[in-house]
Backbone as a printed PyTorch tensor [residue, N CA C, xyz], in Angstrom:
tensor([[[  0.8390,  -1.1910,   0.0000],
         [  0.0000,   0.0000,   0.0000],
         [  0.8770,   1.2460,   0.0000]],

        [[  0.2950,   2.3750,  -0.4010],
         [  1.0210,   3.6370,  -0.3990],
         [  1.0970,   4.1870,   1.0240]],

        [[  1.6690,   5.3520,   1.1570],
         [  1.7060,   6.0270,   2.4530],
         [  0.3040,   6.0820,   3.0480]],

        [[  0.1660,   5.6890,   4.3040],
         [ -1.1430,   5.6840,   4.9460],
         [ -1.5780,   7.1200,   5.2520]],

        [[ -2.7210,   7.5150,   4.7090],
         [ -3.2610,   8.8420,   4.9840],
         [ -4.3990,   8.8010,   6.0000]],

        [[ -5.0850,   7.6470,   6.0780],
         [ -6.2320,   7.5480,   6.9720],
         [ -6.3230,   6.1630,   7.5860]],

        [[ -6.5610,   6.1130,   8.8900],
         [ -6.7940,   4.8720,   9.6210],
         [ -8.2580,   4.8680,  10.0600]],

        [[ -8.9930,   3.8600,   9.6420],
         [-10.4340,   3.8030,   9.8410],
         [-10.7820,   2.6230,  10.7390]],

        [[-11.4400,   2.9090,  11.8520],
         [-11.6840,   1.9060,  12.8820],
         [-13.1720,   1.6210,  13.0520]],

        [[-13.5260,   0.3470,  13.0340],
         [-14.8260,  -0.0550,  13.5540],
         [-14.8010,   0.2190,  15.0610]],

        [[-15.9210,   0.0670,  15.7370],
         [-15.9930,   0.4200,  17.1600],
         [-15.9160,  -0.8040,  18.0710]],

        [[-16.9810,  -1.5870,  18.0930],
         [-17.0530,  -2.7240,  19.0110],
         [-16.1440,  -3.8510,  18.5510]],

        [[-15.2810,  -4.3140,  19.4640],
         [-14.3350,  -5.3520,  19.1300],
         [-13.0890,  -4.8370,  18.4510]],

        [[-13.0220,  -3.5320,  18.2000],
         [-11.8840,  -2.9250,  17.5160],
         [-11.3060,  -1.7730,  18.3340]],

        [[-12.1550,  -0.8650,  18.7620],
         [-11.7380,   0.1850,  19.6970],
         [-12.0110,  -0.2660,  21.1280]],

        [[-13.2120,  -0.7960,  21.3430],
         [-13.6150,  -1.2390,  22.6730],
         [-13.7880,  -2.7540,  22.7330]],

        [[-13.4470,  -3.3230,  23.8710],
         [-13.5930,  -4.7640,  24.0960],
         [-15.0040,  -5.0510,  24.6060]],

        [[-15.9880,  -4.8100,  23.7430],
         [-17.3910,  -4.9130,  24.1450],
         [-18.0890,  -6.1650,  23.6250]],

        [[-17.5060,  -6.8710,  22.6700],
         [-18.2150,  -7.9860,  22.0500],
         [-18.6500,  -9.0680,  23.0440]],

        [[-17.8210,  -9.4180,  24.0480],
         [-18.3040, -10.4210,  25.0190],
         [-19.5700,  -9.9660,  25.7480]],

        [[-19.6830,  -8.6520,  25.9830],
         [-20.8830,  -8.1460,  26.6570],
         [-22.1090,  -8.2630,  25.7580]],

        [[-21.9300,  -7.9900,  24.4590],
         [-23.0520,  -8.1370,  23.5300],
         [-23.4730,  -9.6040,  23.4070]],

        [[-22.5170, -10.5140,  23.5230],
         [-22.8590, -11.9280,  23.4740],
         [-23.7580, -12.2980,  24.6510]],

        [[-23.4690, -11.7280,  25.8060],
         [-24.3140, -11.9690,  26.9810],
         [-25.7120, -11.3990,  26.7470]],

        [[-25.7710, -10.1680,  26.2500],
         [-27.0780,  -9.5370,  26.0090],
         [-27.9060, -10.3320,  25.0100]],

        [[-27.3200, -10.5980,  23.8360],
         [-28.0910, -11.2830,  22.8050],
         [-28.3470, -12.7420,  23.1620]],

        [[-27.4940, -13.3210,  23.9790],
         [-27.7610, -14.6740,  24.4440],
         [-29.0640, -14.7450,  25.2180]],

        [[-29.2830, -13.7620,  26.0910],
         [-30.5140, -13.7220,  26.8760],
         [-31.7320, -13.5070,  25.9820]],

        [[-31.6170, -12.6070,  25.0020],
         [-32.7540, -12.3290,  24.1180],
         [-33.0590, -13.5340,  23.2250]],

        [[-32.0230, -14.1620,  22.7330],
         [-32.2310, -15.3060,  21.8390],
         [-32.8170, -16.5010,  22.5740]],

        [[-32.3990, -16.7060,  23.8030],
         [-32.9770, -17.8070,  24.5720],
         [-34.4500, -17.5500,  24.8640]],

        [[-34.8160, -16.2740,  25.0180],
         [-36.2180, -15.9340,  25.2980],
         [-37.0900, -16.0650,  24.0520]],

        [[-36.6070, -15.5610,  22.9180],
         [-37.4520, -15.4800,  21.7250],
         [-37.1450, -16.5470,  20.6700]],

        [[-35.9720, -17.1850,  20.7770],
         [-35.6280, -18.2500,  19.8250],
         [-35.0150, -19.4410,  20.5660]],

        [[-35.7610, -20.0180,  21.5130],
         [-35.2170, -21.1640,  22.2650],
         [-34.9480, -22.3690,  21.3660]],

        [[-35.5520, -22.3630,  20.1840],
         [-35.3530, -23.4780,  19.2550],
         [-34.0120, -23.4010,  18.5250]],

        [[-33.2810, -22.3030,  18.7380],
         [-32.0340, -22.0890,  17.9930],
         [-30.9010, -21.7780,  18.9730]],

        [[-30.3990, -22.7770,  19.6990],
         [-29.3100, -22.5420,  20.6590],
         [-28.0750, -21.9730,  19.9760]],

        [[-27.4270, -21.0240,  20.6390],
         [-26.1960, -20.4480,  20.1070],
         [-26.4020, -19.3830,  19.0520]],

        [[-27.6280, -18.9260,  18.8750],
         [-27.9040, -17.9130,  17.8570],
         [-27.1060, -16.6370,  18.0860]],

        [[-26.8270, -16.3270,  19.3550],
         [-26.0770, -15.0980,  19.6500],
         [-24.6990, -15.1000,  19.0020]],

        [[-24.1480, -16.2780,  18.7760],
         [-22.8320, -16.3620,  18.1290],
         [-22.9420, -16.1920,  16.6120]],

        [[-24.0650, -16.6070,  16.0590],
         [-24.2630, -16.4900,  14.6110],
         [-24.4900, -15.0480,  14.1690]],

        [[-25.0300, -14.2210,  15.0490],
         [-25.3720, -12.8530,  14.6530],
         [-24.2760, -11.8500,  14.9930]],

        [[-23.1310, -12.3370,  15.4690],
         [-22.0180, -11.4400,  15.7880],
         [-21.6540, -10.5840,  14.5780]],

        [[-21.4720,  -9.2920,  14.8260],
         [-21.0300,  -8.3980,  13.7630],
         [-22.1330,  -7.8960,  12.8570]],

        [[-23.3740,  -8.3290,  13.0760],
         [-24.4800,  -7.8560,  12.2570],
         [-25.0760,  -6.5850,  12.8610]],

        [[-25.6500,  -5.7520,  12.0030],
         [-26.3110,  -4.5490,  12.4870],
         [-27.6440,  -4.9330,  13.1180]],

        [[-28.2010,  -4.0180,  13.8810],
         [-29.4920,  -4.2830,  14.5180],
         [-30.5650,  -4.5340,  13.4630]],

        [[-30.5650,  -3.7600,  12.3870],
         [-31.5460,  -3.9670,  11.3190],
         [-31.3940,  -5.3450,  10.6940]],

        [[-30.1600,  -5.7790,  10.5080],
         [-29.9350,  -7.1090,   9.9280],
         [-30.4390,  -8.2100,  10.8530]],

        [[-30.2160,  -8.0360,  12.1530],
         [-30.7140,  -9.0120,  13.1370],
         [-32.2360,  -9.0290,  13.1370]],

        [[-32.8290,  -7.8400,  13.1270],
         [-34.2880,  -7.7620,  13.1210],
         [-34.8790,  -8.4070,  11.8710]],

        [[-34.3190,  -8.0880,  10.7020],
         [-34.8670,  -8.6110,   9.4490],
         [-34.7690, -10.1330,   9.3810]],

        [[-33.6880, -10.6770,   9.9400],
         [-33.4790, -12.1210,   9.8430],
         [-34.2080, -12.9220,  10.9210]],

        [[-34.3080, -12.3380,  12.1380],
         [-34.7520, -13.1320,  13.2730],
         [-35.9390, -12.5470,  14.0490]],

        [[-36.3020, -11.3150,  13.7960],
         [-37.4110, -10.7050,  14.5370],
         [-38.3710, -10.0310,  13.5670]],

        [[-38.8260, -10.8450,  12.6220],
         [-39.8010, -10.3920,  11.6380],
         [-41.0790, -11.2020,  11.8300]],

        [[-42.0510, -10.9540,  11.0040],
         [-43.3040, -11.6950,  11.1200],
         [-43.9600, -11.4800,  12.4740]],

        [[-44.2990, -12.5830,  13.1540],
         [-44.9610, -12.4760,  14.4510],
         [-44.0750, -11.8100,  15.5050]],

        [[-42.7480, -11.9510,  15.3390],
         [-41.8290, -11.3790,  16.3240],
         [-41.5180,  -9.9040,  16.0580]],

        [[-42.0420,  -9.3580,  14.9770],
         [-41.7850,  -7.9490,  14.6660],
         [-42.2930,  -7.0440,  15.7830]],

        [[-43.3180,  -7.4860,  16.4730],
         [-43.9180,  -6.6850,  17.5380],
         [-42.9920,  -6.4930,  18.7340]],

        [[-41.9780,  -7.3590,  18.8890],
         [-41.0910,  -7.2390,  20.0540],
         [-39.8920,  -6.3240,  19.7690]],

        [[-39.7670,  -5.8280,  18.5510],
         [-38.6260,  -4.9700,  18.2190],
         [-38.5030,  -3.7510,  19.1340]],

        [[-39.5940,  -3.0140,  19.4130],
         [-39.4510,  -1.8590,  20.3180],
         [-38.9440,  -2.2570,  21.7020]],

        [[-39.4010,  -3.3920,  22.2070],
         [-38.9390,  -3.8820,  23.5090],
         [-37.4480,  -4.1920,  23.4590]],

        [[-37.0100,  -4.8830,  22.4080],
         [-35.5980,  -5.2220,  22.2730],
         [-34.7380,  -3.9670,  22.1370]],

        [[-35.2150,  -3.0100,  21.3670],
         [-34.4680,  -1.7610,  21.1920],
         [-34.2990,  -1.0420,  22.5200]],

        [[-35.3600,  -1.0070,  23.3300],
         [-35.2810,  -0.3670,  24.6320],
         [-34.3290,  -1.1200,  25.5540]],

        [[-34.4120,  -2.4320,  25.5330],
         [-33.4940,  -3.2430,  26.3530],
         [-32.0430,  -2.9980,  25.9430]],

        [[-31.8200,  -2.9230,  24.6390],
         [-30.4590,  -2.7050,  24.1430],
         [-29.9390,  -1.3250,  24.5380]],

        [[-30.7800,  -0.3050,  24.4020],
         [-30.3740,   1.0470,  24.8010],
         [-30.0280,   1.0980,  26.2830]],

        [[-30.8480,   0.4450,  27.1010],
         [-30.5880,   0.4170,  28.5450],
         [-29.2850,  -0.3280,  28.8390]],

        [[-29.0720,  -1.4260,  28.1300],
         [-27.8590,  -2.2230,  28.3270],
         [-26.6170,  -1.4200,  27.9590]],

        [[-26.6630,  -0.7270,  26.8310],
         [-25.5040,   0.0250,  26.3590],
         [-25.1680,   1.2030,  27.2650]],

        [[-26.1570,   1.7120,  27.9760],
         [-25.8880,   2.8280,  28.8950],
         [-25.0240,   2.3940,  30.0770]],

        [[-25.0650,   1.0900,  30.4310],
         [-24.3170,   0.6400,  31.6020],
         [-23.1660,  -0.3020,  31.2430]],

        [[-22.8580,  -0.4090,  29.9330],
         [-21.7700,  -1.2810,  29.5170],
         [-20.4130,  -0.7470,  29.9710]],

        [[-19.4490,  -1.6530,  30.0270],
         [-18.0630,  -1.2760,  30.3070],
         [-17.3490,  -1.0630,  28.9770]],

        [[-16.9340,   0.1720,  28.7190],
         [-16.2550,   0.4980,  27.4660],
         [-14.7480,   0.5600,  27.7170]],

        [[-14.1110,  -0.6000,  27.7250],
         [-12.6720,  -0.6940,  27.9260],
         [-11.9800,  -0.7580,  26.5630]],

        [[-10.9120,   0.0210,  26.4160],
         [-10.1780,   0.0190,  25.1600],
         [ -9.4810,  -1.3210,  24.9300]],

        [[ -9.4300,  -1.7420,  23.6600],
         [ -8.6210,  -2.9030,  23.2830],
         [ -7.1650,  -2.5980,  23.6320]],

        [[ -6.4420,  -3.5900,  24.1470],
         [ -5.0570,  -3.3980,  24.5820],
         [ -4.2020,  -2.7670,  23.4860]],

        [[ -3.5320,  -1.6770,  23.8330],
         [ -2.6270,  -1.0070,  22.9200],
         [ -3.2750,   0.0300,  22.0260]],

        [[ -4.6060,   0.1170,  22.0570],
         [ -5.2840,   1.0500,  21.1510],
         [ -4.8940,   2.5020,  21.4040]],

        [[ -4.8790,   2.9110,  22.6610],
         [ -4.6040,   4.3150,  22.9580],
         [ -3.2130,   4.7310,  22.4920]],

        [[ -2.2370,   3.8510,  22.6630],
         [ -0.8850,   4.1520,  22.1790],
         [ -0.8730,   4.3060,  20.6650]],

        [[ -1.5610,   3.3990,  19.9750],
         [ -1.5800,   3.4480,  18.5200],
         [ -2.2340,   4.7280,  18.0210]],

        [[ -3.3810,   5.0800,  18.5690],
         [ -4.1120,   6.2340,  18.0470],
         [ -3.3100,   7.5130,  18.2480]],

        [[ -2.6220,   7.6280,  19.3780],
         [ -1.7940,   8.8120,  19.6140],
         [ -0.6050,   8.8470,  18.6580]],

        [[ -0.0140,   7.6780,  18.3900],
         [  1.1110,   7.6120,  17.4520],
         [  0.6770,   8.0040,  16.0440]],

        [[ -0.4850,   7.5110,  15.6210],
         [ -0.9920,   7.8320,  14.2900],
         [ -1.2040,   9.3380,  14.1370]],

        [[ -1.7930,   9.9370,  15.1430],
         [ -2.0800,  11.3690,  15.0560],
         [ -0.7940,  12.1940,  15.0570]],

        [[  0.2100,  11.7400,  15.8010],
         [  1.5060,  12.4310,  15.7840],
         [  2.1380,  12.3830,  14.3940]],

        [[  1.8650,  11.2930,  13.6700],
         [  2.4160,  11.1240,  12.3320],
         [  1.5880,  11.8220,  11.2580]],

        [[  0.4940,  12.4690,  11.6730],
         [ -0.3390,  13.1760,  10.7120],
         [ -1.3350,  12.3110,   9.9790]],

        [[ -1.5130,  11.0710,  10.4360],
         [ -2.5010,  10.1820,   9.8290],
         [ -3.8940,  10.5590,  10.3360]],

        [[ -4.8370,  10.7430,   9.4210],
         [ -6.2120,  11.0370,   9.8110],
         [ -6.8470,   9.7840,  10.4160]],

        [[ -7.6790,   9.9730,  11.4200],
         [ -8.3080,   8.8330,  12.0970],
         [ -9.8190,   9.0110,  12.1260]],

        [[-10.5300,   7.9020,  11.9690],
         [-11.9940,   7.9480,  12.0000],
         [-12.5600,   6.6730,  12.5880]],

        [[-13.6720,   6.8130,  13.2780],
         [-14.5030,   5.6760,  13.6620],
         [-15.5400,   5.5070,  12.5600]],

        [[-15.7210,   4.2720,  12.1150],
         [-16.7180,   3.9630,  11.0860],
         [-17.5530,   2.8140,  11.6370]],

        [[-18.6810,   3.1450,  12.2410],
         [-19.4380,   2.1550,  13.0030],
         [-20.9060,   2.0990,  12.5960]],

        [[-21.4870,   0.9230,  12.7540],
         [-22.9160,   0.7540,  12.5250],
         [-23.7360,   1.1780,  13.7390]],

        [[-23.0590,   1.5730,  14.8190],
         [-23.7600,   2.0600,  16.0020],
         [-24.4420,   3.3880,  15.6810]],

        [[-25.5060,   3.6880,  16.4480],
         [-26.2240,   4.9450,  16.2150],
         [-25.8240,   5.9980,  17.2470]],

        [[-26.4220,   7.1800,  17.1200],
         [-26.0590,   8.2930,  17.9910],
         [-26.4690,   8.0470,  19.4520]],

        [[-27.5200,   7.2750,  19.6610],
         [-27.9270,   6.9410,  21.0310],
         [-26.8140,   6.1460,  21.7150]],

        [[-26.2830,   5.1520,  21.0020],
         [-25.1660,   4.3610,  21.5360],
         [-23.9430,   5.2550,  21.7590]],

        [[-23.6480,   6.1360,  20.8040],
         [-22.4570,   6.9710,  20.9180],
         [-22.5520,   7.9180,  22.0980]],

        [[-23.7490,   8.3310,  22.4540],
         [-23.9190,   9.1860,  23.6300],
         [-23.4450,   8.4670,  24.8860]],

        [[-23.6720,   7.1530,  24.9530],
         [-23.1920,   6.3610,  26.0830],
         [-21.6760,   6.2770,  26.0650]],

        [[-21.0970,   6.1500,  24.8700],
         [-19.6380,   6.1200,  24.7290],
         [-19.0340,   7.4370,  25.2160]],

        [[-19.6250,   8.5530,  24.8090],
         [-19.0830,   9.8620,  25.1800],
         [-19.1770,  10.1050,  26.6840]],

        [[-20.2320,   9.5680,  27.3050],
         [-20.3400,   9.7080,  28.7640],
         [-19.2450,   8.9100,  29.4640]],

        [[-18.9680,   7.7250,  28.9470],
         [-17.9420,   6.8680,  29.5630],
         [-16.5390,   7.3800,  29.2860]],

        [[-16.3530,   8.0080,  28.1190],
         [-15.0240,   8.4770,  27.7090],
         [-15.1180,   9.8940,  27.1570]],

        [[-15.0870,  10.9050,  28.0260],
         [-15.1770,  12.2980,  27.5560],
         [-14.0730,  12.6690,  26.5660]],

        [[-12.9760,  11.9300,  26.5890],
         [-11.8560,  12.2320,  25.6880],
         [-12.0370,  11.6380,  24.2960]],

        [[-13.0660,  10.8340,  24.0910],
         [-13.1830,  10.0140,  22.8920],
         [-13.1910,  10.8410,  21.6060]],

        [[-14.0010,  11.8790,  21.5540],
         [-14.0940,  12.6660,  20.3200],
         [-12.7470,  13.2530,  19.9190]],

        [[-11.9200,  13.5640,  20.9000],
         [-10.6290,  14.1620,  20.6110],
         [ -9.6130,  13.1940,  20.0230]],

        [[ -9.9390,  11.9040,  20.0290],
         [ -9.0220,  10.9060,  19.4760],
         [ -9.1710,  10.7610,  17.9660]],

        [[-10.2670,  11.2990,  17.4130],
         [-10.5740,  11.0570,  16.0080],
         [-10.8580,  12.3580,  15.2690]],

        [[-10.5150,  12.3490,  13.9800],
         [-10.8240,  13.4870,  13.1200],
         [-12.2590,  13.4300,  12.6160]],

        [[-12.8520,  12.2430,  12.6440],
         [-14.2430,  12.0830,  12.2130],
         [-14.8380,  10.8640,  12.9010]],

        [[-16.1390,  10.9360,  13.1810],
         [-16.8770,   9.8040,  13.7370],
         [-18.1140,   9.6110,  12.8740]],

        [[-18.1330,   8.5120,  12.1290],
         [-19.2430,   8.2200,  11.2360],
         [-20.0640,   7.0800,  11.8240]],

        [[-21.3690,   7.2920,  11.9120],
         [-22.2780,   6.3130,  12.5180],
         [-23.3140,   5.8560,  11.4990]],

        [[-24.2290,   5.0010,  11.9450],
         [-25.2210,   4.4270,  11.0380],
         [-26.0510,   5.5020,  10.3420]],

        [[-26.2090,   6.6430,  10.9810],
         [-26.9940,   7.7300,  10.3790],
         [-26.3090,   8.3280,   9.1460]],

        [[-25.0050,   8.0520,   8.9830],
         [-24.2420,   8.6340,   7.8730],
         [-24.2020,   7.7560,   6.6280]],

        [[-24.7480,   6.5290,   6.7160],
         [-24.5840,   5.5790,   5.6180],
         [-25.9210,   5.1850,   5.0090]],

        [[-25.8770,   4.9800,   3.7070],
         [-27.0670,   4.4900,   3.0070],
         [-27.1450,   2.9740,   3.0720]],

        [[-25.9630,   2.3290,   3.0720],
         [-25.9030,   0.8730,   3.0650],
         [-25.0740,   0.3690,   4.2410]],

        [[-25.4500,  -0.7660,   4.7840],
         [-24.7340,  -1.3540,   5.9170],
         [-23.6020,  -2.2400,   5.4280]],

        [[-22.6140,  -2.4790,   6.2930],
         [-21.5790,  -3.4680,   6.0070],
         [-22.2650,  -4.8190,   5.7780]],

        [[-21.8340,  -5.6030,   4.8080],
         [-20.5370,  -5.6240,   4.1150],
         [-20.4160,  -4.7160,   2.8970]],

        [[-21.4180,  -3.8930,   2.6100],
         [-21.2890,  -2.9340,   1.5170],
         [-20.1470,  -1.9700,   1.8430]],

        [[-19.3690,  -1.5420,   0.8650],
         [-18.2200,  -0.6630,   1.1330],
         [-18.5720,   0.8010,   1.3610]],

        [[-19.8440,   1.1480,   1.2460],
         [-20.2810,   2.5450,   1.3280],
         [-19.6780,   3.3090,   2.5040]],

        [[-19.7060,   2.7140,   3.6920],
         [-19.2710,   3.4330,   4.8890],
         [-17.7860,   3.7750,   4.8300]],

        [[-16.9710,   2.8440,   4.3820],
         [-15.5390,   3.1130,   4.3340],
         [-15.1660,   4.0480,   3.1850]],

        [[-15.8740,   3.9650,   2.0860],
         [-15.6220,   4.8970,   0.9840],
         [-16.0060,   6.3190,   1.3820]],

        [[-17.0850,   6.4560,   2.1400],
         [-17.4760,   7.7830,   2.6220],
         [-16.4260,   8.3480,   3.5830]],

        [[-15.8770,   7.4960,   4.4360],
         [-14.8510,   7.9520,   5.3750],
         [-13.6030,   8.4140,   4.6320]],

        [[-13.1870,   7.6450,   3.6270],
         [-12.0180,   8.0330,   2.8400],
         [-12.2490,   9.3660,   2.1390]],

        [[-13.4420,   9.5290,   1.5790],
         [-13.7700,  10.7700,   0.8780],
         [-13.7450,  11.9620,   1.8300]],

        [[-14.1260,  11.7290,   3.0800],
         [-14.1080,  12.8000,   4.0840],
         [-12.7050,  13.4030,   4.2100]],

        [[-11.6900,  12.5770,   4.0150],
         [-10.2960,  13.0170,   4.1600],
         [ -9.6050,  13.2540,   2.8210]],

        [[-10.3380,  13.0710,   1.7140],
         [ -9.7200,  13.2170,   0.4100],
         [ -8.6650,  12.1750,   0.1460]],

        [[ -8.8450,  10.9870,   0.7250],
         [ -7.8710,   9.9020,   0.5880],
         [ -8.3820,   8.8540,  -0.3950]],

        [[ -7.4830,   8.3120,  -1.1840],
         [ -7.8310,   7.1980,  -2.0680],
         [ -7.9260,   5.9280,  -1.2380]],

        [[ -8.7340,   4.9580,  -1.6670],
         [ -8.8360,   3.6960,  -0.9150],
         [ -7.4810,   3.0570,  -0.6180]],

        [[ -6.5560,   3.1070,  -1.5670],
         [ -5.2480,   2.4710,  -1.3760],
         [ -4.4040,   3.1990,  -0.3280]],

        [[ -4.8530,   4.3910,   0.1000],
         [ -4.1410,   5.1560,   1.1160],
         [ -4.7590,   4.9870,   2.5080]],

        [[ -5.7280,   4.0710,   2.6090],
         [ -6.4610,   3.8640,   3.8660],
         [ -6.2130,   2.4650,   4.4200]],

        [[ -6.1840,   2.3820,   5.7550],
         [ -6.1200,   1.0870,   6.4210],
         [ -7.3570,   0.9560,   7.3030]],

        [[ -8.0070,  -0.1840,   7.2090],
         [ -9.2300,  -0.4760,   7.9500],
         [ -8.9170,  -1.4610,   9.0660]],

        [[ -9.4390,  -1.1860,  10.2600],
         [ -9.3140,  -2.0990,  11.4000],
         [-10.7080,  -2.6400,  11.7040]],

        [[-10.8750,  -3.9560,  11.5920],
         [-12.1850,  -4.5800,  11.7550],
         [-12.0620,  -5.9080,  12.4870]],

        [[-13.2020,  -6.3830,  12.9990],
         [-13.2270,  -7.6790,  13.6750],
         [-14.2830,  -8.6260,  13.1380]],

        [[-15.3720,  -8.0980,  12.6180],
         [-16.4840,  -8.9480,  12.1790],
         [-16.3320,  -9.3220,  10.7090]],

        [[-16.9740, -10.3900,  10.3110],
         [-16.9140, -10.8350,   8.9210],
         [-17.4770,  -9.7710,   7.9910]],

        [[-18.6210,  -9.1980,   8.3510],
         [-19.2180,  -8.1730,   7.4940],
         [-18.3310,  -6.9400,   7.4000]],

        [[-17.7210,  -6.5550,   8.5110],
         [-16.8410,  -5.3980,   8.4990],
         [-15.6020,  -5.6220,   7.6690]],

        [[-15.0110,  -6.8050,   7.8040],
         [-13.8280,  -7.1490,   7.0230],
         [-14.1530,  -7.1680,   5.5320]],

        [[-15.3030,  -7.7260,   5.1830],
         [-15.7280,  -7.7520,   3.7810],
         [-15.9470,  -6.3340,   3.2620]],

        [[-16.4490,  -5.4560,   4.1160],
         [-16.6710,  -4.0670,   3.7290],
         [-15.3600,  -3.3720,   3.3940]],

        [[-14.3650,  -3.5280,   4.2660],
         [-13.0630,  -2.9220,   4.0110],
         [-12.4010,  -3.4810,   2.7710]],

        [[-12.5330,  -4.7950,   2.5730],
         [-11.9440,  -5.4350,   1.3940],
         [-12.6360,  -4.9400,   0.1230]],

        [[-13.9810,  -4.8380,   0.1770],
         [-14.7340,  -4.3750,  -0.9920],
         [-14.4160,  -2.9260,  -1.3340]],

        [[-14.0050,  -2.1490,  -0.3240],
         [-13.6430,  -0.7480,  -0.5510],
         [-12.2560,  -0.6080,  -1.1700]],

        [[-11.5260,  -1.7090,  -1.2710],
         [-10.2020,  -1.6720,  -1.8640],
         [ -9.1290,  -1.1490,  -0.9330]],

        [[ -9.3440,  -1.3160,   0.3740],
         [ -8.4140,  -0.8030,   1.3760],
         [ -7.5850,  -1.9190,   1.9960]],

        [[ -6.4920,  -1.5510,   2.6410],
         [ -5.6750,  -2.4970,   3.3980],
         [ -6.4560,  -2.8460,   4.6640]],

        [[ -6.6410,  -4.1350,   4.9330],
         [ -7.5160,  -4.5650,   6.0250],
         [ -6.7310,  -5.2940,   7.1040]],

        [[ -6.8390,  -4.7800,   8.3250],
         [ -6.2590,  -5.4240,   9.4990],
         [ -7.4020,  -6.0380,  10.3030]],

        [[ -7.3190,  -7.3360,  10.5600],
         [ -8.3600,  -8.0220,  11.3130],
         [ -7.9660,  -8.2130,  12.7630]],

        [[ -8.8420,  -7.8010,  13.6650],
         [ -8.6510,  -8.0280,  15.1000],
         [ -9.3410,  -9.3330,  15.4790]],

        [[ -8.5860, -10.2790,  16.0230],
         [ -9.1500, -11.5750,  16.4270],
         [ -9.7230, -11.4640,  17.8360]],

        [[-10.6080, -10.4930,  18.0180],
         [-11.2450, -10.2550,  19.3120],
         [-12.6330, -10.8760,  19.3760]],

        [[-13.2560, -11.0590,  18.2280],
         [-14.6260, -11.5570,  18.1550],
         [-14.6780, -12.9380,  17.5210]],

        [[-13.8570, -13.1300,  16.4910],
         [-13.7920, -14.4090,  15.7860],
         [-12.3450, -14.9100,  15.7830]],

        [[-12.1820, -16.2110,  15.5850],
         [-10.8510, -16.8090,  15.6120],
         [ -9.9850, -16.2650,  14.4820]],

        [[ -8.6840, -16.1560,  14.7530],
         [ -7.7420, -15.6160,  13.7700],
         [ -7.8050, -16.3940,  12.4570]],

        [[ -7.8670, -17.7100,  12.5480],
         [ -7.8800, -18.5140,  11.3280],
         [ -9.1710, -18.3370,  10.5300]],

        [[-10.2500, -17.9450,  11.2150],
         [-11.5290, -17.7410,  10.5270],
         [-11.5540, -16.4410,   9.7350]],

        [[-10.9180, -15.4100,  10.2800],
         [-10.9540, -14.1090,   9.6000],
         [ -9.7730, -13.8970,   8.6520]],

        [[ -8.7420, -14.7160,   8.7630],
         [ -7.5160, -14.5260,   7.9750],
         [ -7.7480, -14.3830,   6.4730]],

        [[ -8.6710, -15.1540,   5.8520],
         [ -8.8610, -15.0120,   4.4050],
         [ -9.3830, -13.6400,   3.9860]],

        [[ -9.9070, -12.8740,   4.9230],
         [-10.4800, -11.5630,   4.6000],
         [ -9.5600, -10.4070,   4.9810]],

        [[ -8.3390, -10.7180,   5.4220],
         [ -7.4410,  -9.6950,   5.9650],
         [ -6.1030,  -9.6770,   5.2480]],

        [[ -5.4380,  -8.5300,   5.3160],
         [ -4.0420,  -8.4400,   4.9170],
         [ -3.1320,  -8.7380,   6.0980]],

        [[ -3.6440,  -8.5410,   7.3040],
         [ -2.8890,  -8.7980,   8.5250],
         [ -3.8870,  -9.1350,   9.6250]],

        [[ -3.5410, -10.0680,  10.5040],
         [ -4.3870, -10.4510,  11.6350],
         [ -3.6000, -10.2670,  12.9230]],

        [[ -4.2690,  -9.7570,  13.9610],
         [ -3.6060,  -9.6200,  15.2640],
         [ -4.6550,  -9.7000,  16.3610]],

        [[ -4.1860,  -9.9970,  17.5770],
         [ -5.1330, -10.1210,  18.6880],
         [ -5.3480,  -8.8040,  19.4100]],

        [[ -4.3690,  -7.9050,  19.3650],
         [ -4.5120,  -6.5670,  19.9390],
         [ -3.4750,  -5.6560,  19.2920]],

        [[ -3.4580,  -4.4020,  19.7100],
         [ -2.6030,  -3.4220,  19.0300],
         [ -1.1430,  -3.4770,  19.4670]],

        [[ -0.8330,  -4.2370,  20.4770],
         [  0.5670,  -4.3930,  20.8460],
         [  1.3210,  -5.2410,  19.8220]],

        [[  0.5840,  -5.9240,  18.9350],
         [  1.2220,  -6.7340,  17.9190],
         [  1.6310,  -5.9300,  16.6880]],

        [[  1.2970,  -4.6470,  16.6640],
         [  1.6550,  -3.8270,  15.5070],
         [  3.1360,  -3.4530,  15.5690]],

        [[  3.8280,  -3.8130,  14.5110],
         [  5.1920,  -3.3150,  14.3330],
         [  5.2170,  -2.4470,  13.0870]],

        [[  4.6480,  -2.9770,  12.0050],
         [  4.4330,  -2.1810,  10.8080],
         [  3.2660,  -2.8010,  10.0580]],

        [[  2.6140,  -2.0020,   9.2170],
         [  1.5000,  -2.5010,   8.4210],
         [  2.0390,  -3.1310,   7.1460]]])
């Protein structure tokens, strides 16, 4: 790849170590509404809320969507937003080098309000924060990452994407960007075919 002009980060499982908490949340919901499908919470990892609703809470279960949304909002307000190991060092190093940084997440502004309460410094770590309200198409479509690159006037080949989910990795790959996979949500060997580099945390970065 050429000189890196922009580093683009997904949020959950990439900036914050939140995926295990979401597994607990969705495990409870899936056992309540889909007891016939054990382990469903693992199958829906990395999917947007709309994708989960369309696949698993449609038809007769469409009526429970408002309840689930409220439960999720309440859950996210009290979640522990701990940074992935080494992330803070990396983000500060990137900014010192003049690399533009952005969050590119399927989370909405309600969720981000909880993030900002937990981490008042968060906005200052990034040059841009793009959420679900900014995109026409969800991951794995490349729309979100192409919009982030355009925000900085960077070509796809000048961007590096940090992702953990299959849909997110596919999105970065479809955008034509260098893709780093975090093995925080899925096994390293499972995500490796979709990545240019795989690591378990940011302390493993020596060079891209």
